[in-house]
CSV table of C-alpha atoms in Angstrom, one decimal:
chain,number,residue,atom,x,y,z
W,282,UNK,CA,-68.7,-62.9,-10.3
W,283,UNK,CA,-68.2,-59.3,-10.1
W,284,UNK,CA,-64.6,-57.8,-9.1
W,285,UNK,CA,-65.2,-56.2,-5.7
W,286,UNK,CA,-65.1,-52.1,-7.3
W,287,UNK,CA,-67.6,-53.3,-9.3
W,288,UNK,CA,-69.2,-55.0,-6.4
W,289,UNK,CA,-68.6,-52.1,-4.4
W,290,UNK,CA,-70.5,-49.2,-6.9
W,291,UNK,CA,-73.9,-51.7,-6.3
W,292,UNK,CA,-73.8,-51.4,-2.3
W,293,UNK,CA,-76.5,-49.6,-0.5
W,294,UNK,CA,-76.8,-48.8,3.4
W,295,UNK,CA,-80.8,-49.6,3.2
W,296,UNK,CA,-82.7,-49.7,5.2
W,297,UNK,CA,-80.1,-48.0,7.7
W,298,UNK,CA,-80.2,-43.7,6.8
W,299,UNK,CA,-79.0,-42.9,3.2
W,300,UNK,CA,-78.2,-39.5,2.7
W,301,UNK,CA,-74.7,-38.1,0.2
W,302,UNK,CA,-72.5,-37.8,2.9
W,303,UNK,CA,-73.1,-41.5,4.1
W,304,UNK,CA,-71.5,-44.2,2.7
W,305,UNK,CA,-71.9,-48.1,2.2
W,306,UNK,CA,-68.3,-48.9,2.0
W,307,UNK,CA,-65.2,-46.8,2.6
W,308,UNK,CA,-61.6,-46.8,2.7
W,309,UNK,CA,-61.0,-49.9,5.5
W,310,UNK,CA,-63.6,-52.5,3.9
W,311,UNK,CA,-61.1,-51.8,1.0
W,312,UNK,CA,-57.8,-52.0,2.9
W,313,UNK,CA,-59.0,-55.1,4.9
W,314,UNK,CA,-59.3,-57.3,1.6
W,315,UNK,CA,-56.2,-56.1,0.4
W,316,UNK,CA,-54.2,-56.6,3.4
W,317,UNK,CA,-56.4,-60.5,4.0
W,318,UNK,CA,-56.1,-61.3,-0.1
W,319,UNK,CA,-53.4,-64.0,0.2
W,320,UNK,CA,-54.9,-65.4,3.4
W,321,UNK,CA,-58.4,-65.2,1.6
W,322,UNK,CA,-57.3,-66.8,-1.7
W,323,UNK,CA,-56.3,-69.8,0.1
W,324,UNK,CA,-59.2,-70.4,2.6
W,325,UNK,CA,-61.1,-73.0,2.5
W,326,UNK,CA,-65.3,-73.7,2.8
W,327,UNK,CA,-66.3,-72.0,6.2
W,328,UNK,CA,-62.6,-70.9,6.9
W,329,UNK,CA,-63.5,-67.3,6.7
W,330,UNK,CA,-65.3,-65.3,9.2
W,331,UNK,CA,-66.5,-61.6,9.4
W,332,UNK,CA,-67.5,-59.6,12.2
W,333,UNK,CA,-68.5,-55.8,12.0
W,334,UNK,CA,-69.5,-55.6,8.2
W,335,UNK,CA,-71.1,-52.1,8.1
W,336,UNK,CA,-73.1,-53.2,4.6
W,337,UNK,CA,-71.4,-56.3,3.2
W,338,UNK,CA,-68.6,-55.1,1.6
W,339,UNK,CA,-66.1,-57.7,3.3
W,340,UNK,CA,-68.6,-60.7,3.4
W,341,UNK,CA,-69.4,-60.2,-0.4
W,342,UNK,CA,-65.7,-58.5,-0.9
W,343,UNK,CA,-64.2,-61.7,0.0
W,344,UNK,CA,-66.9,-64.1,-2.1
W,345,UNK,CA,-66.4,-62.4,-4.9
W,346,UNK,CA,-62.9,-61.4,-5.1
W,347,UNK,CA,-61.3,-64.1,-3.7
W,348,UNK,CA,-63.8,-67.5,-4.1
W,349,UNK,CA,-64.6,-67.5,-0.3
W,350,UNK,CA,-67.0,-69.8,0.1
W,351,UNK,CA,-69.6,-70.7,3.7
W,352,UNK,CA,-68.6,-67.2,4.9
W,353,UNK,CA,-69.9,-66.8,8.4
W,354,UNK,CA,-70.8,-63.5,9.3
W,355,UNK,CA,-71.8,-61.5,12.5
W,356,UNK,CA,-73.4,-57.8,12.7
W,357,UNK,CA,-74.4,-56.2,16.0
W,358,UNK,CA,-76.9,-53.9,14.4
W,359,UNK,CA,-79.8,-55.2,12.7
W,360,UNK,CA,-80.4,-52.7,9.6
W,361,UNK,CA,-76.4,-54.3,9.0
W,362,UNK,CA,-78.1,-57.5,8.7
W,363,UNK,CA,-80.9,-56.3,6.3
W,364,UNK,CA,-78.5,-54.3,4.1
W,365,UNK,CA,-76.2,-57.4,3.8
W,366,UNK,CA,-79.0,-59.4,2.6
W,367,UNK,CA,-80.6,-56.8,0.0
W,368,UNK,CA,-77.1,-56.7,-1.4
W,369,UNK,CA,-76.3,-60.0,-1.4
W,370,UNK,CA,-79.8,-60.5,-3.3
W,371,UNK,CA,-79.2,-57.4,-6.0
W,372,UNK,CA,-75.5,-59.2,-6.1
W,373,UNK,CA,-76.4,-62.9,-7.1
W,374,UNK,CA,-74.6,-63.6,-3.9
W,375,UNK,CA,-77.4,-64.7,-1.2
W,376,UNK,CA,-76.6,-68.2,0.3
W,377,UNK,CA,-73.1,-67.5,0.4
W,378,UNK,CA,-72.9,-66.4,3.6
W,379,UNK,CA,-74.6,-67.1,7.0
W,380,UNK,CA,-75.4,-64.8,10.4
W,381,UNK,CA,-74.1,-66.2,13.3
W,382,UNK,CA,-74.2,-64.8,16.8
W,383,UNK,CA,-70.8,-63.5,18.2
W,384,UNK,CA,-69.4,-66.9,19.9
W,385,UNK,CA,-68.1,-70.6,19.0
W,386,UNK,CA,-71.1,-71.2,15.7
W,387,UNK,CA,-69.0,-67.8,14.1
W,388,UNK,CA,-65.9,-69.0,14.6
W,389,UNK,CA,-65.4,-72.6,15.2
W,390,UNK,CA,-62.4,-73.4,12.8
W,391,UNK,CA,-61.9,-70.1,11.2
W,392,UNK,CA,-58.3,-69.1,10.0
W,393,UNK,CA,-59.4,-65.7,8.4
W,394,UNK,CA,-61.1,-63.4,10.5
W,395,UNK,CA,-62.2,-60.1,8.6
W,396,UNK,CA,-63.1,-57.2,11.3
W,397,UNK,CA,-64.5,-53.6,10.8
W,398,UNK,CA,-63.3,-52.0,13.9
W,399,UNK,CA,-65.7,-51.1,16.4
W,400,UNK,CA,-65.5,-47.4,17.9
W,401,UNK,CA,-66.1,-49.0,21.2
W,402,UNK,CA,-62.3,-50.7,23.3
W,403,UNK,CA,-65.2,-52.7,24.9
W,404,UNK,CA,-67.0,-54.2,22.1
W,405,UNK,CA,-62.8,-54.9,20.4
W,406,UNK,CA,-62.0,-56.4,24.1
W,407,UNK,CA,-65.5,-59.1,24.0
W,408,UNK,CA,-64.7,-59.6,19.8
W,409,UNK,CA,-60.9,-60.7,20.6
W,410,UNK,CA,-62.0,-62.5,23.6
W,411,UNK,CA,-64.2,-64.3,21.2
W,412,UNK,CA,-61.9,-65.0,18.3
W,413,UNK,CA,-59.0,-66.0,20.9
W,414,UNK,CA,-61.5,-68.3,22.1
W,415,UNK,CA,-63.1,-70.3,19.8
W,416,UNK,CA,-61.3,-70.2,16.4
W,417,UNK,CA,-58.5,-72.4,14.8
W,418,UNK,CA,-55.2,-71.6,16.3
W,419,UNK,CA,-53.6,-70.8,12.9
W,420,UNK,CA,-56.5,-67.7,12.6
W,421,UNK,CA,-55.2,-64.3,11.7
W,422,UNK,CA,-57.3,-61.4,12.2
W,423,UNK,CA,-57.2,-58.3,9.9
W,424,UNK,CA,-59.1,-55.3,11.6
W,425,UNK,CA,-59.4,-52.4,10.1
W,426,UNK,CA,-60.6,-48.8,11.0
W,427,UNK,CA,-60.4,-45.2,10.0
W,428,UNK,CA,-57.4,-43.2,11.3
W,429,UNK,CA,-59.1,-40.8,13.0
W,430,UNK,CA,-60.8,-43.0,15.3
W,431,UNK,CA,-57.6,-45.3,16.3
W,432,UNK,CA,-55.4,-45.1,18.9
W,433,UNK,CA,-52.8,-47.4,20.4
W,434,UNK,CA,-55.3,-48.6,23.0
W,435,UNK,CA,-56.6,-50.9,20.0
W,436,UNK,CA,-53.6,-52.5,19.5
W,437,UNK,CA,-53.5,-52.7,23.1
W,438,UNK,CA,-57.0,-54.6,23.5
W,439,UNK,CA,-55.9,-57.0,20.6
W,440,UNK,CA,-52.3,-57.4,22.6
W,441,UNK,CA,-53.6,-59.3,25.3
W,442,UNK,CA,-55.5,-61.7,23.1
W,443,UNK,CA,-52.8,-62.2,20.4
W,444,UNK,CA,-48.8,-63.0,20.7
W,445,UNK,CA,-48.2,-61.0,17.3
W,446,UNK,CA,-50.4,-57.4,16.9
W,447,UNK,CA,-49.3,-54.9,14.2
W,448,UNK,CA,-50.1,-52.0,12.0
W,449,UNK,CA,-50.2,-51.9,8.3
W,450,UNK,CA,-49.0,-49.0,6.4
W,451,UNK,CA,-52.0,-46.9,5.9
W,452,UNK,CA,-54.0,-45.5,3.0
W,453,UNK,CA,-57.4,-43.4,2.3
W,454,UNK,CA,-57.2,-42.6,6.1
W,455,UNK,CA,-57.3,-45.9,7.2
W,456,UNK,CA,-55.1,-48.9,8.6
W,457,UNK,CA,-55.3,-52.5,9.4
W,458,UNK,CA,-54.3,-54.0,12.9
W,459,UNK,CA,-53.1,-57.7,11.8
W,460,UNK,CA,-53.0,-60.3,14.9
W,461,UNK,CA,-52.4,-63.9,15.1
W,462,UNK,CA,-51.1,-66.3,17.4
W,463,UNK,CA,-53.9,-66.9,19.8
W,464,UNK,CA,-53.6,-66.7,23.4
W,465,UNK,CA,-57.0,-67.3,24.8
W,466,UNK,CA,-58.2,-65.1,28.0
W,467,UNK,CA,-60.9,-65.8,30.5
W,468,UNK,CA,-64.1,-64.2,29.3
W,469,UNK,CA,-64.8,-60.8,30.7
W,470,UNK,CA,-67.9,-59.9,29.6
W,471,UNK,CA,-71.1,-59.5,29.8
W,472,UNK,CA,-69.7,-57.0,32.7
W,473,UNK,CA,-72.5,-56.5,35.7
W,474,UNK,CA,-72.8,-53.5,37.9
W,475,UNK,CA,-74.6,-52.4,40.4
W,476,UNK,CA,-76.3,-49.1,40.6
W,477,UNK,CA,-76.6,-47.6,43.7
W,478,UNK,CA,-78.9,-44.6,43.3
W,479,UNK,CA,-81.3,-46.3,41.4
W,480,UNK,CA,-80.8,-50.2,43.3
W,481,UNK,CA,-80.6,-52.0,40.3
W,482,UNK,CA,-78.3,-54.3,38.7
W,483,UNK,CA,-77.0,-53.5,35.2
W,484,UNK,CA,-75.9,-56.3,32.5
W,485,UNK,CA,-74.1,-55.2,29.3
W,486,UNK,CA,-72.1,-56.9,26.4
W,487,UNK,CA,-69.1,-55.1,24.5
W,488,UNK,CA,-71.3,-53.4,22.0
W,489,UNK,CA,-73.9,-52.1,24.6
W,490,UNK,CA,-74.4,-48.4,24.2
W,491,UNK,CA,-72.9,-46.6,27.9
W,492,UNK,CA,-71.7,-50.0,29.0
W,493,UNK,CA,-72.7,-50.9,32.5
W,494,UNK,CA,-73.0,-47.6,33.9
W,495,UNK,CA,-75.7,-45.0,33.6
W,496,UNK,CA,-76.1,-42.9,30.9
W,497,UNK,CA,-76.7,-39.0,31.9
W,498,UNK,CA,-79.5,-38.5,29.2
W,499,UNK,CA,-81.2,-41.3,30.5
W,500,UNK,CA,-80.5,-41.0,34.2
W,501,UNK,CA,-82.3,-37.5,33.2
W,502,UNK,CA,-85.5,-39.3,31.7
W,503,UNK,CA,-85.9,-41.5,34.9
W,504,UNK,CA,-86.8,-38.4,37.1
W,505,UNK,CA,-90.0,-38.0,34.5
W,506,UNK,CA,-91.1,-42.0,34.9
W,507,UNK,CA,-93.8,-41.2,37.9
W,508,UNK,CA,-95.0,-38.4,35.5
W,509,UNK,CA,-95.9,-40.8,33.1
W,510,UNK,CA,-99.8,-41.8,31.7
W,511,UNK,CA,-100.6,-43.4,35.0
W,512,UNK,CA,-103.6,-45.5,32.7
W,513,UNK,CA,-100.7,-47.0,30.2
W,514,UNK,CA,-101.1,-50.8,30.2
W,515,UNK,CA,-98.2,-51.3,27.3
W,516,UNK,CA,-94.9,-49.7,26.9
W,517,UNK,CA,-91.8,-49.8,25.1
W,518,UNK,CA,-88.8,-48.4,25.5
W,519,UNK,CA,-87.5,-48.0,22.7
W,520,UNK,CA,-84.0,-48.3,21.5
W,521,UNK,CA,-83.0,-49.7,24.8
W,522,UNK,CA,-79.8,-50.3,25.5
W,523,UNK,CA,-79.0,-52.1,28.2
W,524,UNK,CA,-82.5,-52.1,29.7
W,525,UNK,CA,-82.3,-49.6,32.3
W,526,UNK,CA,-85.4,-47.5,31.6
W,527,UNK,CA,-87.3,-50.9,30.4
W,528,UNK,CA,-86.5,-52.0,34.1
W,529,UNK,CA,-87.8,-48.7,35.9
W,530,UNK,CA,-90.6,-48.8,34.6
W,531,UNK,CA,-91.5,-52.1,35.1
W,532,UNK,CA,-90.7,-51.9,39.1
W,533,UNK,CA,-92.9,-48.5,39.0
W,534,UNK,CA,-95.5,-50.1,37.1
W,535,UNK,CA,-96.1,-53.6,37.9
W,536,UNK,CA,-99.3,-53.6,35.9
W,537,UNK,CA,-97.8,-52.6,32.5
W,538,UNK,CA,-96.8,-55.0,29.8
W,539,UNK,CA,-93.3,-53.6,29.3
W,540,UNK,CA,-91.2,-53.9,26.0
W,541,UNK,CA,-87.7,-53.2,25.3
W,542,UNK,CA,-86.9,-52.9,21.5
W,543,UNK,CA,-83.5,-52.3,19.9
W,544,UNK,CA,-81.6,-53.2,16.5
W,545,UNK,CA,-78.2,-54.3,18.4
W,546,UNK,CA,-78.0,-57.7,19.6
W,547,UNK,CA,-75.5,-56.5,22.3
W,548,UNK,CA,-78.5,-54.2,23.4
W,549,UNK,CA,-81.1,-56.7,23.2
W,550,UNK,CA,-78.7,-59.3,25.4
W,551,UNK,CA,-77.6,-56.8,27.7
W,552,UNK,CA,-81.6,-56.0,28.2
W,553,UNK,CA,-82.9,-59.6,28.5
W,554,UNK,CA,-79.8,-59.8,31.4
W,555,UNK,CA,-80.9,-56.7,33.3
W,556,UNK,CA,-84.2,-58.1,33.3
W,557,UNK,CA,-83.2,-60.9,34.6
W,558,UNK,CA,-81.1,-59.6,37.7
W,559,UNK,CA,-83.6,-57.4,39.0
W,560,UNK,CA,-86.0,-59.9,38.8
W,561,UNK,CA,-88.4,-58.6,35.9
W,562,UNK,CA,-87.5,-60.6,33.5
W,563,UNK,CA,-91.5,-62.3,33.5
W,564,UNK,CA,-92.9,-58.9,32.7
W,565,UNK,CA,-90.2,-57.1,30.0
W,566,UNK,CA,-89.9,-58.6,26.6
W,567,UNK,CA,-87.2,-57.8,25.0
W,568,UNK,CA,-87.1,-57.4,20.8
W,569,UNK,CA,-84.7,-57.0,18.7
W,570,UNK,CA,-86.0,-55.3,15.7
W,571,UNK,CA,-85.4,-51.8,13.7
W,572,UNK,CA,-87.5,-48.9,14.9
W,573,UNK,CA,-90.5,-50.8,16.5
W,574,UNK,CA,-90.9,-52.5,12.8
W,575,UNK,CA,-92.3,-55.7,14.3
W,576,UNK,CA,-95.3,-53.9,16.4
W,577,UNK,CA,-98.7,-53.5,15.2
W,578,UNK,CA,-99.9,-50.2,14.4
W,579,UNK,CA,-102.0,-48.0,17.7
W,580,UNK,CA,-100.9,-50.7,20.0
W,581,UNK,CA,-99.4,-48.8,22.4
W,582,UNK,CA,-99.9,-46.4,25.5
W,583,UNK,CA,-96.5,-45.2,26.1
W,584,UNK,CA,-92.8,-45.2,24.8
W,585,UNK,CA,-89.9,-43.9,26.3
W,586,UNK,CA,-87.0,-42.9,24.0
W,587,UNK,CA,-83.4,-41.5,24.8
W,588,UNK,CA,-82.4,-41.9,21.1
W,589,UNK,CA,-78.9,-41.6,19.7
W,590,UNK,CA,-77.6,-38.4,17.6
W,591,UNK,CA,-74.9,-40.6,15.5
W,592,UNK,CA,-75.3,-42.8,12.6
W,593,UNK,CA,-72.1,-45.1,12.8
W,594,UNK,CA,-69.3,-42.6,13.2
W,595,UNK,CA,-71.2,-39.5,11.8
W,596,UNK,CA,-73.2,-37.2,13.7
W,597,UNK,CA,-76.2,-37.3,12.1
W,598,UNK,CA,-80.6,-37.4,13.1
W,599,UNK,CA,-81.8,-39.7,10.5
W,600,UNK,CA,-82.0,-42.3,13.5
W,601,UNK,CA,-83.9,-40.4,15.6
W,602,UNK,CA,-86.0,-39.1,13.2
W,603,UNK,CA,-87.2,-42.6,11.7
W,604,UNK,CA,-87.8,-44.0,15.9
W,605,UNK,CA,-90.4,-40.6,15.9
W,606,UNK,CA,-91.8,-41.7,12.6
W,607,UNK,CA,-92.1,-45.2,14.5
W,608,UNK,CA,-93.8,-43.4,17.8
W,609,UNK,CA,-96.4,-41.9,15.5
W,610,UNK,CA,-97.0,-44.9,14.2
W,611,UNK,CA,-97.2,-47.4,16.8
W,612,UNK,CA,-99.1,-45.2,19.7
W,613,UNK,CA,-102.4,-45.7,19.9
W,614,UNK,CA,-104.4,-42.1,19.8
W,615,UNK,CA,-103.5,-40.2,22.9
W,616,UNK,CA,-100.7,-42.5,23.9
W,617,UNK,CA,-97.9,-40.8,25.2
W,618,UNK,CA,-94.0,-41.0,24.0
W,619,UNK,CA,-91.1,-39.5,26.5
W,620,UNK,CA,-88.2,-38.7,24.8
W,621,UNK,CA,-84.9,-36.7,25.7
W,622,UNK,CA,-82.8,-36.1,23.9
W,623,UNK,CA,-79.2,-32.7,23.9
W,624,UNK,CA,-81.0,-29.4,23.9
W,625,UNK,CA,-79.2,-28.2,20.8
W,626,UNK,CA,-80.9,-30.9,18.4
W,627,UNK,CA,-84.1,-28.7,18.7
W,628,UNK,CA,-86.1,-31.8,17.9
W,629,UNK,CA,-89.7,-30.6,19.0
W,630,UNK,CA,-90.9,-29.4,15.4
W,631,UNK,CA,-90.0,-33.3,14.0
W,632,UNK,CA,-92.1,-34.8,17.1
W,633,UNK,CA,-94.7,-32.5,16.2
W,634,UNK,CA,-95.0,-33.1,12.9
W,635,UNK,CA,-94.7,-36.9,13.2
W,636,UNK,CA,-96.3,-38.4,16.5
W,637,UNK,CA,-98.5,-34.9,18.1
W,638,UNK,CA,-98.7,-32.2,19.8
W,639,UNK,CA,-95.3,-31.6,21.9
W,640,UNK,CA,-94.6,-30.1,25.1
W,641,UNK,CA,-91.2,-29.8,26.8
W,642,UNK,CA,-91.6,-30.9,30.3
W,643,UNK,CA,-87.7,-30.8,31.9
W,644,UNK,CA,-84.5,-29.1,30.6
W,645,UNK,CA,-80.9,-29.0,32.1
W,646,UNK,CA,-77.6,-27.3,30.8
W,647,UNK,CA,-77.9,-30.3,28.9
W,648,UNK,CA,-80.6,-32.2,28.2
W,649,UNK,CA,-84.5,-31.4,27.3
W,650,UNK,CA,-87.2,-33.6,27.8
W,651,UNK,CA,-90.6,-33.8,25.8
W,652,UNK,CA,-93.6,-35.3,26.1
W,653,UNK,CA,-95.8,-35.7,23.2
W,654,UNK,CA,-99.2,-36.8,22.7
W,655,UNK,CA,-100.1,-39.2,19.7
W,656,UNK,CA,-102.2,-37.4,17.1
W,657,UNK,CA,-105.7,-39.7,16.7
C-alpha cells in the first residue's frame, strides 16, 4: 500500500470544482494523522471512524498508513462522497471503508475518531453530541482545522462533550483539538423554529446552511414566488437548504409537484423535517443529489435557486455555475429558473449563456434577482 504523501499526490476533488487554487488535501488531513498515528496504529477492525473528510485523505490516510481496517466514514456533502469513492477506486482501496449516516451505525464502538473541522459551531456542537453519544468510552477524537478559521469557541463546543479538550502545537497553518473522556449530553439538535412573518416552522441539523432562521438572500426570493410561471406543474428548488423556499411554494401552489434537491444530508434532513411541520410533507420530495444530476432532462417548469458563492472555505462560483449548467439542462423549453444571488457576482451573462435569455426582475443594496427563461 502506498505511504499516505504518495497517497496524497493521487487525490482529486472530482466531481466537486477543480481549479489550481483548490485543493484535495491540505495541511490538517496531514496533521490529524500525525497527531492520531499511535492511536491509529493500534486500532482494531471497525475501531476507527471519520467524519468531515473533504476528499479522502483521512479515510484512505489512515488505511494506508497505519493498517486501519472497516473504516466507517461520514460526509455531509455528497460530491465528498463521490470523490472518496473515485479515489478509493484509482487507489486500490475501495471496500475499505463504508458511509454511514452521522449517528450510532458511524460510531458504535469506535476508539479513534478522525474529524476535519466544520466551519459551522453548530454542525461541531451536533458531531460531538454524536460521538459523546454513541461511541466506546475509551474514544479520542482528533479534530483538526485551519488556523484562520479557529477560535476558542471550538474548544468550547468540544468542552461540554468531553472531560479533557486540548490544542496541539500547530504547523502549515493548522492545529488539532484532541478530546477524550466522554461525557454524553442530551441531544440538541435538529433545532426547530418558528417563523413568524412567514408562519412556518423551520427544522435544521448542525450542518444546515443559515440554521433555523431565515436566510436574507432567500427571504429576498420569497417576495418573487407569486411572480412565478403561474402554469408550472413541477418545481425544484434547488440547493435547498433547510426547505424554506421548497415549503412556500408548495403552500402557494398546491397544484405543483414540488422538489427540493441538495448534496448535504443535513440539508436534505433538515428539508424532509420542514416539510413535515408545515404539513407538506405529501407534496415535496426531497433529493439528495449533486446539481439536479438524478433528474431527467426538459422535465421541469420551474426552479428556484439562492446558490452559495463559496466552495468549502474559499470564495469561489464554480458551484453556482455548475447548478446554472443544471437549470439549462433540466428545464423544459420555456420553463422558468429564479435565482438570487449578491449583486456584485454579476452573474447574468453565465445564466444567459447556459439556461436563456435573462432578465433582472428585483435588486436591493444587496441582492439581485433574475429570472431566466429556458432556451428551447
Amino acid at each position: 500500500m502506498p505511504v499516505p504523501e504518495e497517497l496524497f499526490a493521487t487525490l482529486r476533488r472530482h466531481p466537486d470544482v477543480e481549479a489550481p487554487n483548490l485543493y484535495a488535501v491540505d495541511g490538517a488531513d496531514r496533521l490529524v494523522l500525525d497527531e492520531a498515528a499511535a492511536a491509529l496504529t493500534v486500532a482494531g477492525p471497525g475501531q476507527v471512524a471519520v467524519i468531515g473528510d473533504h476528499y479522502g485523505a483521512l479515510t484512505l490516510g489512515a488505511v494506508a498508513g497505519f493498517g486501519a481496517s472497516d473504516v466507517r466514514a461520514h460526509q455531509d456533502p455528497l460530491t465528498g462522497e463521490r470523490a472518496l469513492s473515485g479515489n478509493a477506486e484509482r487507489a486500490a482501496l475501495a471496500g475499505t471503508y463504508r458511509q454511514c449516516p452521522l449517528g450510532e451505525s458511524l460510531l458504535s464502538g469506535a476508539t479513534v475518531v478522525l474529524v476535519q473541522l466544520p466551519r459551522s459551531l453548530a454542525a461541531l456542537t451536533e458531531i460531538a453530541e454524536t460521538v459523546a453519544r454513541y461511541a466506546d468510552p475509551s474514544v479520542v477524537v482528533y479534530a483538526g482545522g485551519r488556523d484562520k478559521y479557529l477560535t476558542h469557541a471550538f474548544n468550547d463546543v468540544l468542552a461540554t462533550c468531553f472531560a479533557d479538550v486540548h490544542a496541539t502545537r500547530g504547523r502549515q497553518k493548522s492545529r488539532v483539538l484532541v478530546a477524550a473522556k466522554p461525557t454524553p449530553v442530551p441531544p440538541s439538535f435538529p433545532h426547530r423554529e418558528h417563523l413568524a412573518e412567514l408562519d412556518l416552522d423551520v427544522v435544521a441539523h448542525g450542518a444546515a446552511f443559515a440554521g433555523a432562521t431565515l436566510d436574507i438572500g432567500t427571504r429576498y426570493l420569497l417576495d418573487f414566488l407569486p411572480r412565478t410561471d403561474p402554469g408550472a406543474r413541477t418545481a425544484v428548488d434547488l440547493g435547498c437548504g433547510t426547505g424554506i423556499l421548497a415549503v412556500s411554494l408548495a403552500r402557494l401552489r398546491p397544484d405543483v409537484e414540488v422538489i427540493a434537491t441538495d448534496q448535504s444530508a443535513a440539508a436534505v434532513a433538515s428539508a424532509s423535517a420542514t416539510a413535515a411541520a408545515n404539513g407538506v410533507a405529501d407534496r415535496v420530495a426531497v433529493l439528495r443529489d449533486d446539481a439536479m444530476s438524478g433528474l431527467a432532462s426538459d422535465s421541469v417548469d420551474l426552479i428556484v435557486c439562492n446558490p452559495p458563492f463559496h466552495v468549502g472555505a474559499a470564495v469561489h462560483t464554480g458551484a453556482a455555475e455548475s447548478m446554472f449548467r443544471a437549470a439549462g439542462r433540466v428545464l423544459r423549453p420555456g420553463g422558468e429558473l429564479w435565482t438570487v444571488y449578491n449583486s456584485h457576482l454579476g452573474y447574468r451573462a453565465d445564466l444567459r449563456a447556459t439556461v436563456g435569455d435573462t432578465e433582472q426582475v428585483g435588486r436591493n443594496p444587496k441582492f439581485t434577482v433574475t429570472r431566466s427563461i429556458a432556451r428551447g
